[in-house]
């Protein structure tokens, strides 16, 4: 099969390229490199020994999307492209709504015009909101999102649901991610955040590397076993392999399906930090800090549907996540810049 990955040079996209190529599929990437680097795709080719067909362009640009679909025979698409920083989305909400929603609509319009009606959407556990209690299950009613980034994910899910109602030839798979971390075990590709990172692991790695002088751990008075926030951390290669299963599923089904991709187990901030120190033989300069607004005490998946329907289950451990993240950081102290 030949799959289009929008935003395929990003953190999750580049790892999914590796997983798809390793599974014998072909990959076409459309990326504007707003928050990624073409170097990631060159390294994907080095890891796999296989070619990635790459187009530079913006998913909000119908001409750019159509150019790809005119030139390539595509069986299905994975829509990763989008702005993704939670804090930034609060500061510039209009940019997030305009970019993320417009890119999804433009992509679907162009795909429909070319008779390509299978899409896997990169969604988020944030759509469960504050009303639901973990473990989160796919059949739960979506909740109130705490930031514009989350709302764009929730809104695009609704748009894709409505699209299937209007045209039953479409197949939509909504993948609700939990907390992807780690890196490819080669250390060649990994998370390269621009500006302030969005999650815990890059902060840990940057502190260990001396890029940051200390690690601030936000909130130690939550109603959790050790007082710190609990999250479902998932190795990015497990997540990537989940996309392979989702695409293969989409080739043989119609309608909308939702899958949680997580381990089903929550780890606290303290647990992650201690695991990182232990597996890598390091001691971090760390401090407790006040809570951040909007952080939920706990978030973790019920991932049983993905196992039952897709045959997918996260296989890598927290120790694997910590080891691979640090390996990437050591090999790439300044990310893809050198």
mmCIF file of C-alpha atoms in Angstrom, residues 70-286:
data_model
loop_
_atom_site.group_PDB
_atom_site.id
_atom_site.type_symbol
_atom_site.label_atom_id
_atom_site.label_comp_id
_atom_site.label_asym_id
_atom_site.label_seq_id
_atom_site.Cartn_x
_atom_site.Cartn_y
_atom_site.Cartn_z
ATOM 1 C CA UNK A 70 -2.299 14.220 -8.932
ATOM 2 C CA UNK A 71 1.246 12.845 -8.939
ATOM 3 C CA UNK A 72 0.939 9.873 -6.566
ATOM 4 C CA UNK A 73 -1.408 6.910 -6.338
ATOM 5 C CA UNK A 74 -2.475 7.108 -2.696
ATOM 6 C CA UNK A 75 -4.483 4.413 -0.904
ATOM 7 C CA UNK A 76 -5.103 6.308 2.342
ATOM 8 C CA UNK A 77 -3.803 9.271 4.341
ATOM 9 C CA UNK A 78 -2.659 9.887 7.891
ATOM 10 C CA UNK A 79 -3.280 13.483 8.945
ATOM 11 C CA UNK A 80 -0.561 14.504 11.412
ATOM 12 C CA UNK A 81 -0.083 18.087 10.200
ATOM 13 C CA UNK A 82 -1.093 20.837 12.596
ATOM 14 C CA UNK A 83 0.018 23.273 15.271
ATOM 15 C CA UNK A 84 0.406 21.383 18.534
ATOM 16 C CA UNK A 85 1.675 23.468 21.471
ATOM 17 C CA UNK A 86 -0.954 23.693 24.207
ATOM 18 C CA UNK A 87 0.378 26.884 25.807
ATOM 19 C CA UNK A 88 0.823 28.605 22.463
ATOM 20 C CA UNK A 89 -2.740 27.706 21.497
ATOM 21 C CA UNK A 90 -3.984 29.719 24.479
ATOM 22 C CA UNK A 91 -1.948 32.740 23.365
ATOM 23 C CA UNK A 92 -2.860 32.600 19.663
ATOM 24 C CA UNK A 93 -6.144 30.663 19.450
ATOM 25 C CA UNK A 94 -7.219 32.049 16.067
ATOM 26 C CA UNK A 95 -4.045 30.736 14.450
ATOM 27 C CA UNK A 96 -4.739 27.276 15.865
ATOM 28 C CA UNK A 97 -8.373 27.175 14.790
ATOM 29 C CA UNK A 98 -7.560 28.537 11.341
ATOM 30 C CA UNK A 99 -4.597 26.270 10.656
ATOM 31 C CA UNK A 100 -5.691 22.984 12.192
ATOM 32 C CA UNK A 101 -9.300 22.965 11.071
ATOM 33 C CA UNK A 102 -8.596 24.427 7.633
ATOM 34 C CA UNK A 103 -5.856 21.894 6.946
ATOM 35 C CA UNK A 104 -8.177 18.981 7.764
ATOM 36 C CA UNK A 105 -11.004 20.334 5.605
ATOM 37 C CA UNK A 106 -8.683 21.137 2.691
ATOM 38 C CA UNK A 107 -7.106 17.690 2.829
ATOM 39 C CA UNK A 108 -10.488 15.933 2.861
ATOM 40 C CA UNK A 109 -11.850 18.043 -0.009
ATOM 41 C CA UNK A 110 -8.820 17.249 -2.157
ATOM 42 C CA UNK A 111 -8.855 13.566 -1.221
ATOM 43 C CA UNK A 112 -12.552 13.308 -2.080
ATOM 44 C CA UNK A 113 -11.966 14.971 -5.465
ATOM 45 C CA UNK A 114 -9.313 12.342 -6.198
ATOM 46 C CA UNK A 115 -11.424 9.402 -5.004
ATOM 47 C CA UNK A 116 -9.239 8.742 -1.949
ATOM 48 C CA UNK A 117 -11.640 8.256 0.943
ATOM 49 C CA UNK A 118 -9.669 6.618 3.739
ATOM 50 C CA UNK A 119 -8.079 8.703 6.480
ATOM 51 C CA UNK A 120 -6.471 8.095 9.862
ATOM 52 C CA UNK A 121 -6.586 11.185 12.061
ATOM 53 C CA UNK A 122 -4.017 12.065 14.698
ATOM 54 C CA UNK A 123 -6.314 12.960 17.596
ATOM 55 C CA UNK A 124 -5.679 13.220 21.324
ATOM 56 C CA UNK A 125 -6.845 12.006 24.708
ATOM 57 C CA UNK A 126 -7.518 15.664 25.511
ATOM 58 C CA UNK A 127 -10.961 15.254 23.886
ATOM 59 C CA UNK A 128 -12.123 13.307 26.971
ATOM 60 C CA UNK A 129 -12.001 16.591 28.895
ATOM 61 C CA UNK A 130 -12.422 17.110 32.602
ATOM 62 C CA UNK A 131 -15.825 15.428 32.956
ATOM 63 C CA UNK A 132 -14.666 11.839 32.379
ATOM 64 C CA UNK A 133 -12.654 9.766 34.814
ATOM 65 C CA UNK A 134 -9.773 7.504 33.759
ATOM 66 C CA UNK A 135 -9.282 4.955 32.433
ATOM 67 C CA UNK A 136 -10.735 6.626 29.346
ATOM 68 C CA UNK A 137 -12.856 4.450 27.064
ATOM 69 C CA UNK A 138 -13.706 5.190 23.440
ATOM 70 C CA UNK A 139 -17.450 5.033 24.053
ATOM 71 C CA UNK A 140 -17.336 7.854 26.614
ATOM 72 C CA UNK A 141 -19.015 11.092 25.641
ATOM 73 C CA UNK A 142 -16.414 13.694 24.734
ATOM 74 C CA UNK A 143 -15.809 16.320 27.389
ATOM 75 C CA UNK A 144 -14.877 19.977 27.683
ATOM 76 C CA UNK A 145 -11.359 20.641 26.410
ATOM 77 C CA UNK A 146 -9.108 22.896 28.479
ATOM 78 C CA UNK A 147 -7.346 24.696 25.604
ATOM 79 C CA UNK A 148 -7.791 25.662 21.923
ATOM 80 C CA UNK A 149 -5.405 22.930 20.745
ATOM 81 C CA UNK A 150 -7.661 20.318 22.333
ATOM 82 C CA UNK A 151 -10.762 21.914 20.866
ATOM 83 C CA UNK A 152 -9.283 21.704 17.361
ATOM 84 C CA UNK A 153 -8.855 17.949 17.827
ATOM 85 C CA UNK A 154 -12.414 17.590 19.100
ATOM 86 C CA UNK A 155 -13.822 19.725 16.283
ATOM 87 C CA UNK A 156 -11.943 17.849 13.573
ATOM 88 C CA UNK A 157 -13.247 14.566 14.990
ATOM 89 C CA UNK A 158 -16.776 15.985 14.619
ATOM 90 C CA UNK A 159 -16.067 17.182 11.077
ATOM 91 C CA UNK A 160 -14.835 13.728 10.072
ATOM 92 C CA UNK A 161 -17.860 12.065 11.673
ATOM 93 C CA UNK A 162 -20.164 14.390 9.726
ATOM 94 C CA UNK A 163 -18.226 13.660 6.533
ATOM 95 C CA UNK A 164 -18.922 9.939 6.866
ATOM 96 C CA UNK A 165 -22.619 10.631 7.468
ATOM 97 C CA UNK A 166 -22.720 12.696 4.270
ATOM 98 C CA UNK A 167 -20.725 10.171 2.230
ATOM 99 C CA UNK A 168 -20.699 6.564 3.503
ATOM 100 C CA UNK A 169 -17.867 5.683 1.117
ATOM 101 C CA UNK A 170 -15.457 7.333 3.560
ATOM 102 C CA UNK A 171 -13.481 5.419 6.160
ATOM 103 C CA UNK A 172 -12.249 7.387 9.171
ATOM 104 C CA UNK A 173 -10.078 6.058 11.999
ATOM 105 C CA UNK A 174 -9.647 8.413 14.947
ATOM 106 C CA UNK A 175 -6.555 7.626 17.007
ATOM 107 C CA UNK A 176 -6.601 9.223 20.438
ATOM 108 C CA UNK A 177 -2.999 9.416 21.624
ATOM 109 C CA UNK A 178 -1.956 9.622 25.217
ATOM 110 C CA UNK A 179 1.650 10.789 25.948
ATOM 111 C CA UNK A 180 4.160 9.770 23.252
ATOM 112 C CA UNK A 181 7.797 9.833 24.399
ATOM 113 C CA UNK A 182 11.095 8.147 23.596
ATOM 114 C CA UNK A 183 12.787 7.882 20.218
ATOM 115 C CA UNK A 184 13.841 5.328 17.637
ATOM 116 C CA UNK A 185 16.361 2.990 19.237
ATOM 117 C CA UNK A 186 19.002 4.005 16.671
ATOM 118 C CA UNK A 187 19.061 7.527 18.123
ATOM 119 C CA UNK A 188 18.803 8.929 14.591
ATOM 120 C CA UNK A 189 15.277 10.335 14.928
ATOM 121 C CA UNK A 190 13.486 11.664 17.996
ATOM 122 C CA UNK A 191 11.620 14.600 19.488
ATOM 123 C CA UNK A 192 13.092 17.955 18.476
ATOM 124 C CA UNK A 193 10.805 20.607 20.021
ATOM 125 C CA UNK A 194 11.124 24.169 18.820
ATOM 126 C CA UNK A 195 11.058 26.583 21.750
ATOM 127 C CA UNK A 196 9.585 25.370 25.037
ATOM 128 C CA UNK A 197 8.756 21.624 25.000
ATOM 129 C CA UNK A 198 5.166 20.462 25.355
ATOM 130 C CA UNK A 199 5.717 17.501 27.645
ATOM 131 C CA UNK A 200 7.846 16.127 30.457
ATOM 132 C CA UNK A 201 10.423 13.949 28.686
ATOM 133 C CA UNK A 202 12.158 16.674 26.612
ATOM 134 C CA UNK A 203 12.447 18.777 29.784
ATOM 135 C CA UNK A 204 14.096 15.822 31.531
ATOM 136 C CA UNK A 205 16.490 15.207 28.622
ATOM 137 C CA UNK A 206 17.407 18.866 28.261
ATOM 138 C CA UNK A 207 18.106 19.076 31.997
ATOM 139 C CA UNK A 208 20.266 15.964 31.869
ATOM 140 C CA UNK A 209 22.181 17.445 28.910
ATOM 141 C CA UNK A 210 22.736 20.774 30.665
ATOM 142 C CA UNK A 211 20.563 22.714 28.208
ATOM 143 C CA UNK A 212 18.381 23.591 31.220
ATOM 144 C CA UNK A 213 19.819 24.180 34.667
ATOM 145 C CA UNK A 214 17.038 22.397 36.518
ATOM 146 C CA UNK A 215 13.878 20.364 36.047
ATOM 147 C CA UNK A 216 10.726 21.933 37.491
ATOM 148 C CA UNK A 217 8.107 19.368 38.534
ATOM 149 C CA UNK A 218 4.755 21.147 38.622
ATOM 150 C CA UNK A 219 2.511 20.249 41.540
ATOM 151 C CA UNK A 220 3.090 17.716 44.314
ATOM 152 C CA UNK A 221 -0.280 17.980 46.041
ATOM 153 C CA UNK A 222 -2.564 16.220 43.548
ATOM 154 C CA UNK A 223 -4.849 13.390 44.734
ATOM 155 C CA UNK A 224 -2.473 10.743 43.355
ATOM 156 C CA UNK A 225 -0.268 8.172 45.138
ATOM 157 C CA UNK A 226 2.774 10.480 45.333
ATOM 158 C CA UNK A 227 1.061 13.843 44.783
ATOM 159 C CA UNK A 228 2.332 14.404 41.222
ATOM 160 C CA UNK A 229 0.366 14.176 37.969
ATOM 161 C CA UNK A 230 -0.129 10.727 36.467
ATOM 162 C CA UNK A 231 -0.002 10.204 32.694
ATOM 163 C CA UNK A 232 -0.087 7.298 30.256
ATOM 164 C CA UNK A 233 3.360 7.497 28.648
ATOM 165 C CA UNK A 234 3.701 5.576 25.393
ATOM 166 C CA UNK A 235 6.842 4.793 23.402
ATOM 167 C CA UNK A 236 6.668 6.620 20.080
ATOM 168 C CA UNK A 237 7.568 3.437 18.156
ATOM 169 C CA UNK A 238 4.658 1.600 19.765
ATOM 170 C CA UNK A 239 2.473 4.520 18.683
ATOM 171 C CA UNK A 240 3.930 4.377 15.165
ATOM 172 C CA UNK A 241 3.177 0.665 14.923
ATOM 173 C CA UNK A 242 -0.395 1.453 16.003
ATOM 174 C CA UNK A 243 -0.722 3.610 12.881
ATOM 175 C CA UNK A 244 0.346 0.689 10.698
ATOM 176 C CA UNK A 245 -2.406 -1.438 12.228
ATOM 177 C CA UNK A 246 -4.943 1.403 11.874
ATOM 178 C CA UNK A 247 -4.151 1.915 8.194
ATOM 179 C CA UNK A 248 -4.343 -1.783 7.453
ATOM 180 C CA UNK A 249 -7.698 -1.863 9.250
ATOM 181 C CA UNK A 250 -8.939 1.155 7.263
ATOM 182 C CA UNK A 251 -8.272 -0.607 3.967
ATOM 183 C CA UNK A 252 -10.956 -3.179 4.744
ATOM 184 C CA UNK A 253 -13.646 -1.233 6.612
ATOM 185 C CA UNK A 254 -16.124 1.604 6.181
ATOM 186 C CA UNK A 255 -17.405 4.217 8.612
ATOM 187 C CA UNK A 256 -15.830 5.711 11.733
ATOM 188 C CA UNK A 257 -13.832 3.891 14.394
ATOM 189 C CA UNK A 258 -12.094 5.343 17.451
ATOM 190 C CA UNK A 259 -9.091 3.768 19.152
ATOM 191 C CA UNK A 260 -7.132 4.804 22.223
ATOM 192 C CA UNK A 261 -3.392 4.324 21.798
ATOM 193 C CA UNK A 262 -1.807 4.103 25.220
ATOM 194 C CA UNK A 263 -0.288 1.536 27.558
ATOM 195 C CA UNK A 264 -3.277 1.513 29.892
ATOM 196 C CA UNK A 265 -0.948 2.297 32.801
ATOM 197 C CA UNK A 266 -0.306 5.630 34.444
ATOM 198 C CA UNK A 267 3.084 6.844 35.673
ATOM 199 C CA UNK A 268 3.565 9.856 37.930
ATOM 200 C CA UNK A 269 6.043 12.655 37.274
ATOM 201 C CA UNK A 270 8.219 11.377 40.115
ATOM 202 C CA UNK A 271 8.136 7.823 38.722
ATOM 203 C CA UNK A 272 9.219 8.974 35.259
ATOM 204 C CA UNK A 273 12.028 11.133 36.642
ATOM 205 C CA UNK A 274 13.303 8.359 38.912
ATOM 206 C CA UNK A 275 13.114 5.779 36.088
ATOM 207 C CA UNK A 276 15.121 8.102 33.830
ATOM 208 C CA UNK A 277 17.786 8.598 36.503
ATOM 209 C CA UNK A 278 18.035 4.889 37.271
ATOM 210 C CA UNK A 279 18.165 3.514 33.722
ATOM 211 C CA UNK A 280 20.646 6.146 32.527
ATOM 212 C CA UNK A 281 22.780 6.334 35.691
ATOM 213 C CA UNK A 282 22.167 10.049 36.201
ATOM 214 C CA UNK A 283 21.054 12.416 38.948
ATOM 215 C CA UNK A 284 19.033 15.389 37.758
ATOM 216 C CA UNK A 285 18.973 18.841 39.286
ATOM 217 C CA UNK A 286 15.262 19.007 40.047
#
